[in-house]
Amino acid sequence: MTEFFQSLGMNYEFAWFTATIAGVLLIALPLMLAVAMIIYVDRKVWAAINLRRGPNVVGPFGLLQSFADGLKVFLQETIIPSAANKGIFILAPIVTFTVALAAWAVIPFDAGVVLANINVGLLYILAISSLSVYGVVMSGWASNSKYPFFSAMRAAAQMISYEVSIGFILVCIVLFAGTFNLTGIVLGQEAFGLGLINAYVVHPLIFPIWVMFFISCLAETQRVPFDLTEAESELVAGYQTEYSSMSFALFWLGEYANILLMCSLNTLLFFGGWLPPLNIDLIPWFDIPGIIWFLLKTFFFFFMFSWVMATVPRYRYDQLMRLGWKVFLPLSLFFIVVISGYLMATGHFGGAA
Amino acid sequence: MIQTIAFYLFAVLVIASAVMVIMSRNPVHSVLWLILAFFNAAGLMVLVGAEFIAMLLVIVYVGAVAVLFLFVVMMLDIDFAELRAGFIKNFPLGIAIAAILLAELVLGIGAYRVGAIELGTPDGTSAPLLDRSNIESIGALLYRDYIFLFEAAGIILLVAMVGAIVLTHRKGPADARGQQDIAKQNRRRPEEATVMKQPGIGKGVEL
């Protein structure tokens, strides 16, 4: 895109700057639209599994429900509790939302369609997702109210715990791919399974770590079975109890943007990203643009998230911690050892000298 | 041009937030300013091309250490009057430490201006690393050239961790420590947990 702006007569630096801002908008605006629609999908799937209708009034099939909700919160009054720590109270939803958007900078939607194709893409994702806990902790503390505070405590412990196992799981994938670059990881999956299937997950050593990754994603994004931070029966609404209006909506948007990010990570790391599922030209699906495959796969994982939400009861907090530290952490460490050994034995350590 | 602007932006923010860490009255604000300082330091490292260190700084310090800081500080019950009284008492000590740090900085920068120390010539084992990415060169250094030092550091950390666990571990049978037998809980079937009763009207239930 830089070349295009240069052709308009800008010098290189200015053209690069403009192209980056245009790229940011090109990602962020469709992402917001996707979040609005994915909330609708979430409610519809949930309703269908509960044998309800779900949103069906606003617009055809209720498609405009999220926009109606958005308009409603936009017109509400922003209430700041008098005992709250005002600056941090306002800053917290902004942090949540910004961090949720920032991680999308390194996500490749198609071959070469990525805002920042950096070497340390996966580490960047880890760094940004470790930041997302701050929005929750800050809001919980600044609300100066007991349930949000409990929620913040729970969120801090939960997200740190699961970040550890996610980190180890990502190390396994990096061992296979030989690179931290997300585009490189996707390209490494081309014809991976028997020269036929474009996905890491078909490997018998990777399938179990994908299962762990999926569960850790649920915990990291605080989705049901692990939504202890906003457990209605215990903590009212958790850290967002005192929030109203747009500040509440920012939490909501950030949360769903994070969920979409985790779905797309599942796609990129384990299911071949923008590549078609099989590497044979059985039906002419190499003509389908890669971004369609990427979005379809991401949507599939979002459907699984919704499915889990509608079917699984909530965990108890001590069991959540036990699962993270006593089950996933040793298992993922064990898999690092096994996978390194396997790669040493078969001698296909890609790239590393 | 953009690099210069970015450098001054990050540098000013690092210094400003570092000042705010010690100036703000609320410890939670201090920790949040500290996080901003870490974050901008990571930005500076990205600017000089050390993206791996920058990401590690964010993951380790911002993502883990500072969260635990915040966790502890948020739960403190702080008496601000006492804090301010302590300020006068500790003022001379603080000035002394600040003077030592300043002297070290001046000495360090002065020595650096004179010229780098000759650390001996490389023995030829490390290949030129300039054309590789950050991660590969750091990996080559840590896992090939300095493998024993690196492993020794790892073992020391492991021993420290085991020591901490041993020191805080409470002995006794599982029940006495208030811990739960998860396997036992999972083994429990509905038949053992719930009983169907058909109480007659006005008779109540005998359990």
XYZ file of C-alpha atoms in Angstrom:
560
model
C 0.000 0.000 0.000
C 2.994 2.253 0.564
C 3.681 2.257 -3.182
C 0.149 3.414 -3.885
C 0.509 6.420 -1.610
C 3.944 7.105 -3.063
C 2.375 7.166 -6.513
C 0.148 9.959 -5.230
C 3.285 12.059 -4.828
C 4.134 11.551 -1.150
C 7.693 10.918 -0.010
C 8.472 7.437 1.321
C 8.161 8.088 5.052
C 4.926 9.993 4.800
C 3.474 7.426 2.397
C 4.461 4.635 4.788
C 2.836 6.469 7.680
C -0.385 7.049 5.732
C -0.417 3.452 4.495
C -0.052 2.159 8.047
C -2.921 4.277 9.304
C -5.042 3.148 6.365
C -4.099 -0.460 7.155
C -5.049 -0.022 10.802
C -8.435 1.330 9.791
C -8.864 -1.458 7.226
C -8.408 -4.010 10.000
C -10.100 -2.248 12.912
C -13.331 -1.172 11.226
C -14.253 -4.567 9.713
C -13.209 -6.095 13.029
C -15.744 -3.918 14.862
C -18.399 -4.983 12.376
C -17.346 -8.609 12.840
C -17.592 -8.237 16.609
C -21.116 -6.836 16.316
C -22.174 -9.713 14.087
C -20.370 -12.326 16.148
C -22.249 -11.228 19.269
C -25.434 -11.853 17.288
C -24.131 -15.280 16.221
C -23.207 -16.060 19.801
C -26.702 -15.273 21.035
C -28.331 -17.165 18.160
C -26.236 -20.310 18.718
C -26.832 -20.142 22.435
C -30.548 -19.715 21.872
C -30.725 -22.547 19.336
C -29.046 -24.957 21.740
C -31.451 -23.856 24.486
C -34.392 -24.312 22.057
C -35.125 -20.580 22.128
C -35.400 -18.140 19.240
C -32.763 -15.645 20.279
C -32.752 -12.096 18.913
C -35.266 -11.991 16.051
C -36.982 -8.604 16.206
C -34.566 -5.879 15.102
C -34.015 -6.128 11.342
C -34.337 -9.293 9.241
C -33.717 -12.353 11.473
C -32.698 -9.929 14.214
C -29.477 -9.178 12.353
C -29.394 -5.584 13.533
C -29.772 -6.480 17.211
C -26.140 -5.696 18.072
C -26.377 -2.309 16.394
C -29.542 -1.514 18.325
C -27.738 -2.480 21.531
C -24.783 -0.357 20.513
C -27.014 2.641 19.873
C -28.678 2.113 23.227
C -25.444 2.128 25.221
C -24.212 5.069 23.175
C -27.211 7.134 24.256
C -26.952 6.151 27.900
C -25.450 8.334 30.582
C -21.917 7.480 31.681
C -22.109 7.010 35.417
C -18.937 7.311 37.476
C -19.390 6.202 41.088
C -18.430 8.957 43.519
C -16.111 6.633 45.454
C -14.357 5.453 42.308
C -10.823 6.372 41.376
C -11.889 8.493 38.465
C -8.880 8.468 36.151
C -8.259 4.731 36.313
C -11.986 4.041 36.186
C -12.182 5.764 32.804
C -8.842 4.406 31.600
C -9.666 0.726 32.249
C -12.191 0.110 29.428
C -9.982 2.082 27.040
C -7.028 -0.163 27.897
C -9.122 -3.304 27.414
C -10.382 -2.173 24.034
C -7.047 -0.850 22.729
C -5.161 -3.976 23.727
C -7.792 -6.197 22.119
C -7.356 -4.311 18.844
C -3.550 -4.031 19.009
C -2.981 -7.772 18.781
C -4.588 -7.875 15.331
C -1.603 -6.042 13.847
C 0.329 -9.271 13.312
C -2.505 -11.574 12.237
C -2.077 -12.606 8.575
C -5.483 -12.824 6.875
C -4.020 -14.136 3.642
C -0.571 -14.601 2.121
C 1.033 -11.195 2.628
C -2.152 -9.548 3.920
C -0.822 -8.502 7.310
C -0.239 -5.091 8.813
C 3.091 -5.873 10.474
C 4.878 -9.003 9.284
C 7.347 -9.008 12.182
C 9.791 -11.764 13.106
C 8.479 -12.108 16.625
C 4.778 -12.180 15.731
C 3.879 -14.942 18.138
C 5.764 -13.279 21.000
C 3.948 -10.050 20.196
C 0.630 -11.869 20.523
C 1.748 -13.301 23.870
C 2.901 -9.867 25.067
C -0.325 -8.170 24.062
C -2.547 -10.866 25.495
C -0.639 -10.618 28.766
C -1.540 -6.930 28.798
C -5.249 -7.592 28.553
C -5.399 -8.464 32.241
C -4.721 -4.837 33.141
C -8.067 -3.578 31.896
C -9.821 -6.011 34.195
C -7.581 -5.415 37.198
C -7.716 -1.631 36.839
C -11.494 -1.563 36.484
C -11.932 -3.858 39.452
C -9.720 -1.778 41.691
C -10.899 1.634 40.515
C -14.571 0.776 40.978
C -13.929 0.753 44.743
C -16.605 -1.824 45.220
C -16.270 -5.314 46.556
C -17.555 -7.555 43.769
C -15.536 -5.872 41.012
C -12.504 -6.141 43.290
C -12.985 -9.874 43.839
C -13.398 -10.227 40.103
C -10.154 -8.370 39.437
C -8.299 -10.639 41.860
C -9.699 -13.722 40.177
C -8.924 -12.384 36.708
C -5.317 -11.580 37.560
C -4.636 -15.049 38.956
C -6.537 -16.843 36.201
C -4.945 -15.053 33.277
C -1.403 -15.392 34.608
C -1.936 -19.096 35.234
C -3.207 -19.877 31.782
C -0.715 -17.626 30.049
C 2.013 -19.969 31.264
C 0.492 -23.038 29.662
C -0.395 -21.125 26.481
C 3.240 -20.024 26.285
C 4.484 -23.610 26.507
C 1.949 -24.789 23.927
C 3.088 -22.071 21.550
C 6.681 -23.239 22.060
C 5.645 -26.670 20.728
C 4.264 -25.062 17.570
C 7.380 -22.911 17.201
C 9.500 -26.062 17.438
C 7.585 -27.544 14.525
C 7.554 -24.384 12.447
C 11.066 -23.162 13.273
C 9.882 -19.556 13.294
C 7.977 -17.078 15.427
C 6.565 -15.382 12.355
C 2.871 -16.173 11.939
C 3.051 -16.176 8.148
C 5.964 -18.608 8.371
C 4.013 -20.838 10.735
C 1.082 -21.002 8.326
C 3.344 -21.700 5.361
C 5.017 -24.484 7.353
C 1.660 -26.260 7.475
C 1.357 -26.554 3.724
C 0.963 -30.254 2.868
C 2.024 -31.121 6.426
C -0.188 -34.155 6.990
C 0.906 -36.969 4.615
C 1.610 -34.342 1.970
C -2.140 -33.873 1.773
C -3.611 -31.974 4.698
C -2.730 -28.327 5.369
C -2.863 -28.390 9.153
C -0.534 -29.099 12.067
C -3.351 -30.540 14.107
C -3.450 -33.861 12.247
C -0.111 -34.804 13.775
C -0.714 -37.182 16.712
C 1.654 -35.168 18.916
C -0.008 -31.864 18.090
C -3.628 -32.855 18.451
C -3.459 -33.152 22.270
C -1.712 -29.803 22.606
C -4.362 -28.253 20.392
C -7.014 -29.532 22.803
C -5.086 -27.955 25.671
C -4.693 -24.752 23.674
C -8.404 -24.550 22.980
C -9.267 -25.000 26.654
C -6.603 -22.480 27.677
C -8.078 -20.024 25.172
C -11.440 -20.376 26.865
C -9.782 -19.643 30.195
C -7.690 -16.783 28.837
C -10.679 -15.008 27.316
C -12.796 -15.783 30.375
C -15.467 -17.626 28.472
C -17.889 -20.067 30.069
C -16.718 -22.848 31.899
C -14.036 -20.421 33.120
C -15.952 -17.139 33.373
C -15.338 -16.940 37.102
C -14.554 -13.240 36.792
C -18.088 -12.369 35.781
C -19.966 -15.204 37.426
C -23.473 -13.815 37.809
C -24.348 -16.071 40.706
C -21.319 -14.986 42.736
C -20.088 -11.575 41.636
C -23.090 -9.749 40.089
C -21.351 -8.876 36.803
C -17.761 -8.996 37.982
C -15.410 -6.181 37.092
C -17.975 -4.395 34.904
C -20.579 -4.079 37.646
C -20.117 -0.334 38.111
C -19.823 0.486 34.416
C -22.515 1.872 32.184
C -22.907 3.272 28.713
C -19.925 3.377 26.345
C -17.384 2.338 28.960
C -19.386 -0.857 29.415
C -19.632 -1.304 25.652
C -15.868 -0.987 25.306
C -15.396 -3.906 27.704
C -17.922 -5.870 25.705
C -16.269 -5.118 22.358
C -12.794 -5.787 23.726
C -13.878 -9.115 25.151
C -15.320 -10.300 21.860
C -12.369 -8.953 19.866
C -10.148 -11.039 22.155
C -12.307 -14.107 21.584
C -12.075 -13.609 17.820
C -8.315 -13.223 18.182
C -8.072 -16.538 20.015
C -10.240 -18.205 17.345
C -7.985 -16.856 14.613
C -4.927 -18.066 16.544
C -6.417 -21.563 16.625
C -6.833 -21.257 12.879
C -3.348 -19.924 12.197
C -1.362 -22.174 14.489
C -3.144 -25.483 14.163
C -5.519 -25.458 11.199
C -3.488 -23.994 8.377
C -4.628 -20.356 8.402
C -5.637 -19.200 4.953
C -4.670 -22.479 3.235
C -7.484 -24.740 2.015
C -7.925 -27.881 4.172
C -6.531 -30.344 1.626
C -3.568 -29.672 -0.617
C -5.076 -31.405 -3.672
C -7.044 -29.684 -6.377
C -10.014 -31.990 -5.943
C -12.563 -29.286 -6.409
C -11.247 -25.920 -7.626
C -10.781 -24.511 -4.167
C -7.379 -23.037 -4.792
C -9.340 -20.342 -6.617
C -11.187 -19.406 -3.440
C -9.330 -16.459 -1.875
C -7.329 -17.382 1.215
C -9.115 -14.843 3.373
C -12.376 -16.756 2.852
C -10.775 -19.924 4.205
C -9.313 -17.972 7.108
C -12.653 -16.418 8.006
C -14.508 -19.713 7.631
C -12.103 -21.509 9.937
C -12.176 -18.675 12.459
C -15.953 -18.728 12.372
C -15.919 -22.459 12.972
C -13.857 -21.947 16.124
C -16.161 -19.211 17.265
C -19.030 -21.622 16.812
C -17.167 -24.058 19.068
C -16.751 -21.312 21.674
C -20.506 -20.658 21.575
C -21.237 -24.349 21.688
C -19.122 -24.748 24.800
C -20.831 -21.745 26.374
C -24.266 -23.242 25.852
C -23.469 -26.727 27.101
C -20.893 -26.678 29.894
C -21.496 -25.660 33.516
C -19.147 -23.234 35.237
C -15.969 -24.440 36.938
C -15.227 -23.927 40.591
C -12.383 -21.486 41.125
C -10.013 -23.870 42.928
C -10.563 -26.450 40.194
C -9.743 -23.826 37.592
C -6.421 -23.156 39.296
C -5.772 -26.866 39.675
C -6.435 -27.463 35.987
C -4.044 -24.689 35.012
C -1.136 -25.443 37.310
C -1.389 -29.147 38.052
C -2.669 -30.505 34.750
C -1.917 -28.190 31.846
C 1.464 -26.917 33.000
C 3.063 -30.366 33.532
C 1.374 -31.747 30.423
C 2.548 -28.926 28.194
C 6.090 -29.192 29.591
C 5.972 -32.919 28.948
C 4.880 -32.293 25.374
C 7.722 -29.835 24.811
C 10.178 -32.568 25.778
C 8.419 -35.217 23.695
C 8.057 -33.000 20.642
C 11.675 -31.829 20.811
C 12.757 -35.452 21.069
C 10.553 -36.452 18.175
C 11.883 -33.628 16.010
C 15.479 -34.477 16.933
C 14.870 -38.134 16.089
C 13.199 -37.463 12.763
C 15.702 -34.704 12.057
C 13.398 -32.091 10.581
C 14.256 -29.110 12.733
C 13.244 -26.508 10.184
C 15.449 -23.476 9.708
C 17.562 -23.670 12.872
C 21.218 -24.168 12.057
C 12.282 11.552 10.849
C 9.632 9.192 12.241
C 12.349 7.305 14.126
C 13.472 10.549 15.759
C 9.945 11.516 16.734
C 9.286 8.010 18.067
C 12.543 8.013 20.018
C 11.824 11.310 21.723
C 8.235 10.270 22.380
C 9.267 7.004 24.041
C 12.204 8.585 25.877
C 10.152 11.448 27.281
C 7.397 9.046 28.315
C 9.869 6.699 30.024
C 11.394 9.522 32.035
C 8.073 11.150 32.821
C 6.472 7.932 33.971
C 9.585 7.007 35.950
C 9.300 10.348 37.744
C 5.608 9.734 38.327
C 6.387 6.319 39.858
C 8.093 7.989 42.787
C 5.985 11.153 42.827
C 2.471 9.721 42.873
C 0.898 9.400 46.304
C -1.136 6.313 45.615
C 0.962 3.120 45.374
C -1.411 1.631 42.798
C -0.848 4.657 40.594
C 2.885 4.139 41.100
C 2.666 0.586 39.811
C 0.606 1.685 36.811
C 3.173 4.372 35.979
C 5.878 1.730 36.330
C 4.035 -0.410 33.789
C 3.905 2.541 31.403
C 7.645 3.006 31.898
C 8.295 -0.688 31.100
C 6.141 -0.448 28.047
C 7.896 2.610 26.671
C 11.276 1.045 27.406
C 10.116 -1.859 25.242
C 9.259 0.678 22.564
C 12.796 2.089 22.753
C 14.224 -1.410 22.356
C 12.106 -2.017 19.275
C 13.527 1.230 17.888
C 17.107 0.001 18.236
C 16.163 -3.290 16.574
C 16.109 -5.536 19.656
C 12.564 -6.720 19.128
C 13.065 -10.022 20.953
C 14.233 -8.307 24.163
C 11.387 -5.822 23.827
C 8.786 -8.574 23.627
C 10.393 -10.430 26.531
C 10.338 -7.226 28.576
C 6.617 -6.856 27.957
C 5.808 -10.538 28.520
C 7.912 -11.030 31.646
C 7.846 -7.669 33.386
C 4.575 -6.129 32.260
C 2.670 -9.361 31.846
C 3.766 -11.230 34.934
C 5.917 -9.328 37.420
C 3.946 -6.087 37.362
C 0.634 -7.937 37.612
C 1.853 -9.591 40.807
C 3.083 -6.203 42.036
C -0.306 -4.715 41.340
C -1.972 -7.704 42.944
C -0.079 -7.180 46.197
C -0.246 -3.396 46.231
C -3.981 -3.382 45.553
C -4.601 -5.476 48.623
C -2.457 -3.321 50.898
C -4.214 -1.230 53.447
C -2.101 1.878 53.364
C -1.861 4.565 55.980
C -0.794 7.618 54.012
C 0.130 9.699 57.064
C 2.576 7.021 58.162
C 4.069 6.901 54.693
C 4.763 10.610 54.745
C 6.311 10.414 58.208
C 8.641 7.730 56.885
C 9.661 10.069 54.079
C 11.388 12.493 56.469
C 13.029 9.661 58.392
C 14.418 7.949 55.302
C 15.343 11.124 53.483
C 19.128 11.066 54.217
C 19.419 7.402 53.226
C 17.483 8.050 50.031
C 19.728 10.984 49.135
C 22.805 8.808 49.733
C 21.523 6.061 47.432
C 20.560 8.599 44.786
C 24.048 10.135 44.976
C 25.692 6.727 44.570
C 23.516 5.946 41.537
C 24.281 9.338 40.004
C 28.017 8.821 40.583
C 27.837 5.392 38.922
C 25.997 6.825 35.941
C 28.513 9.653 35.540
C 31.418 7.220 35.900
C 29.887 4.743 33.479
C 29.132 7.304 30.801
C 32.547 8.891 31.299
C 34.280 5.542 30.884
C 32.174 4.761 27.834
C 33.162 8.088 26.269
C 36.846 7.202 26.690
C 36.396 3.976 24.724
C 35.145 0.426 25.025
C 37.022 -2.122 27.148
C 38.978 -4.703 25.163
C 37.309 -7.971 26.151
C 39.643 -10.187 24.166
C 39.089 -11.555 20.705
C 36.393 -14.095 19.938
C 37.729 -17.620 19.578
C 36.005 -18.141 16.272
C 33.238 -20.436 17.514
C 30.486 -17.892 17.040
C 29.523 -17.339 13.450
C 28.818 -13.785 12.331
C 25.331 -13.033 13.574
C 24.578 -9.825 11.760
C 22.481 -11.335 8.990
C 20.265 -13.315 11.317
C 17.169 -12.383 13.252
C 17.330 -11.449 16.919
C 15.974 -14.747 18.149
C 18.414 -16.829 16.143
C 21.463 -14.870 17.280
C 20.409 -14.853 20.935
C 19.597 -18.551 20.687
C 22.988 -19.274 19.150
C 24.745 -17.333 21.912
C 22.779 -18.819 24.794
C 22.549 -22.418 23.649
C 25.892 -22.832 21.937
C 28.519 -20.427 23.228
C 27.282 -19.929 26.791
C 25.343 -23.151 27.268
C 26.964 -24.067 30.608
C 26.516 -20.625 32.129
C 22.948 -20.568 30.899
C 22.153 -23.985 32.296
C 23.847 -23.080 35.575
C 21.634 -20.003 35.858
C 18.646 -22.203 35.179
C 19.647 -24.661 37.885
C 20.162 -21.858 40.404
C 16.659 -20.572 39.669
C 15.261 -24.081 39.974
C 16.956 -24.549 43.350
C 15.577 -21.190 44.504
C 12.094 -22.235 43.438
C 12.319 -25.613 45.146
C 13.652 -23.845 48.245
C 10.718 -21.463 48.326
C 8.283 -24.349 47.988
C 10.028 -26.344 50.730
C 10.030 -23.346 53.081
C 6.324 -22.633 52.632
C 5.141 -26.217 52.432
C 2.957 -27.237 55.340
C 3.239 -30.828 56.414
C 0.427 -33.041 57.489
C -2.211 -35.312 56.006
C -4.097 -34.075 52.950
C -7.264 -33.257 54.855
C -5.478 -31.301 57.544
C -4.043 -28.906 54.967
C -7.498 -28.063 53.735
C -6.760 -29.606 50.380
C -9.287 -31.499 48.378
C -9.033 -34.892 46.805
C -10.098 -34.041 43.275
C -10.102 -37.659 42.134
C -12.461 -38.497 44.976
C -14.756 -35.658 43.980
C -14.761 -36.784 40.367
C -15.489 -40.382 41.355
C -18.645 -39.386 43.191
C -21.810 -40.558 41.443
C -25.292 -39.065 41.793
C -26.456 -42.144 43.721
C -24.049 -41.355 46.570
C -24.800 -37.670 46.652
C -28.544 -37.375 46.320
C -31.445 -39.294 47.789
C -34.973 -39.379 46.472
C -37.531 -39.066 49.260
C -41.290 -39.116 49.040
C -42.394 -37.441 52.234
C -45.974 -37.915 53.294
C -48.046 -34.777 53.869
C -47.301 -33.187 57.226
C -44.662 -35.775 58.154
C -41.354 -34.241 57.135
C -38.235 -36.083 55.990
C -35.948 -38.348 57.949
C -32.427 -38.323 56.579
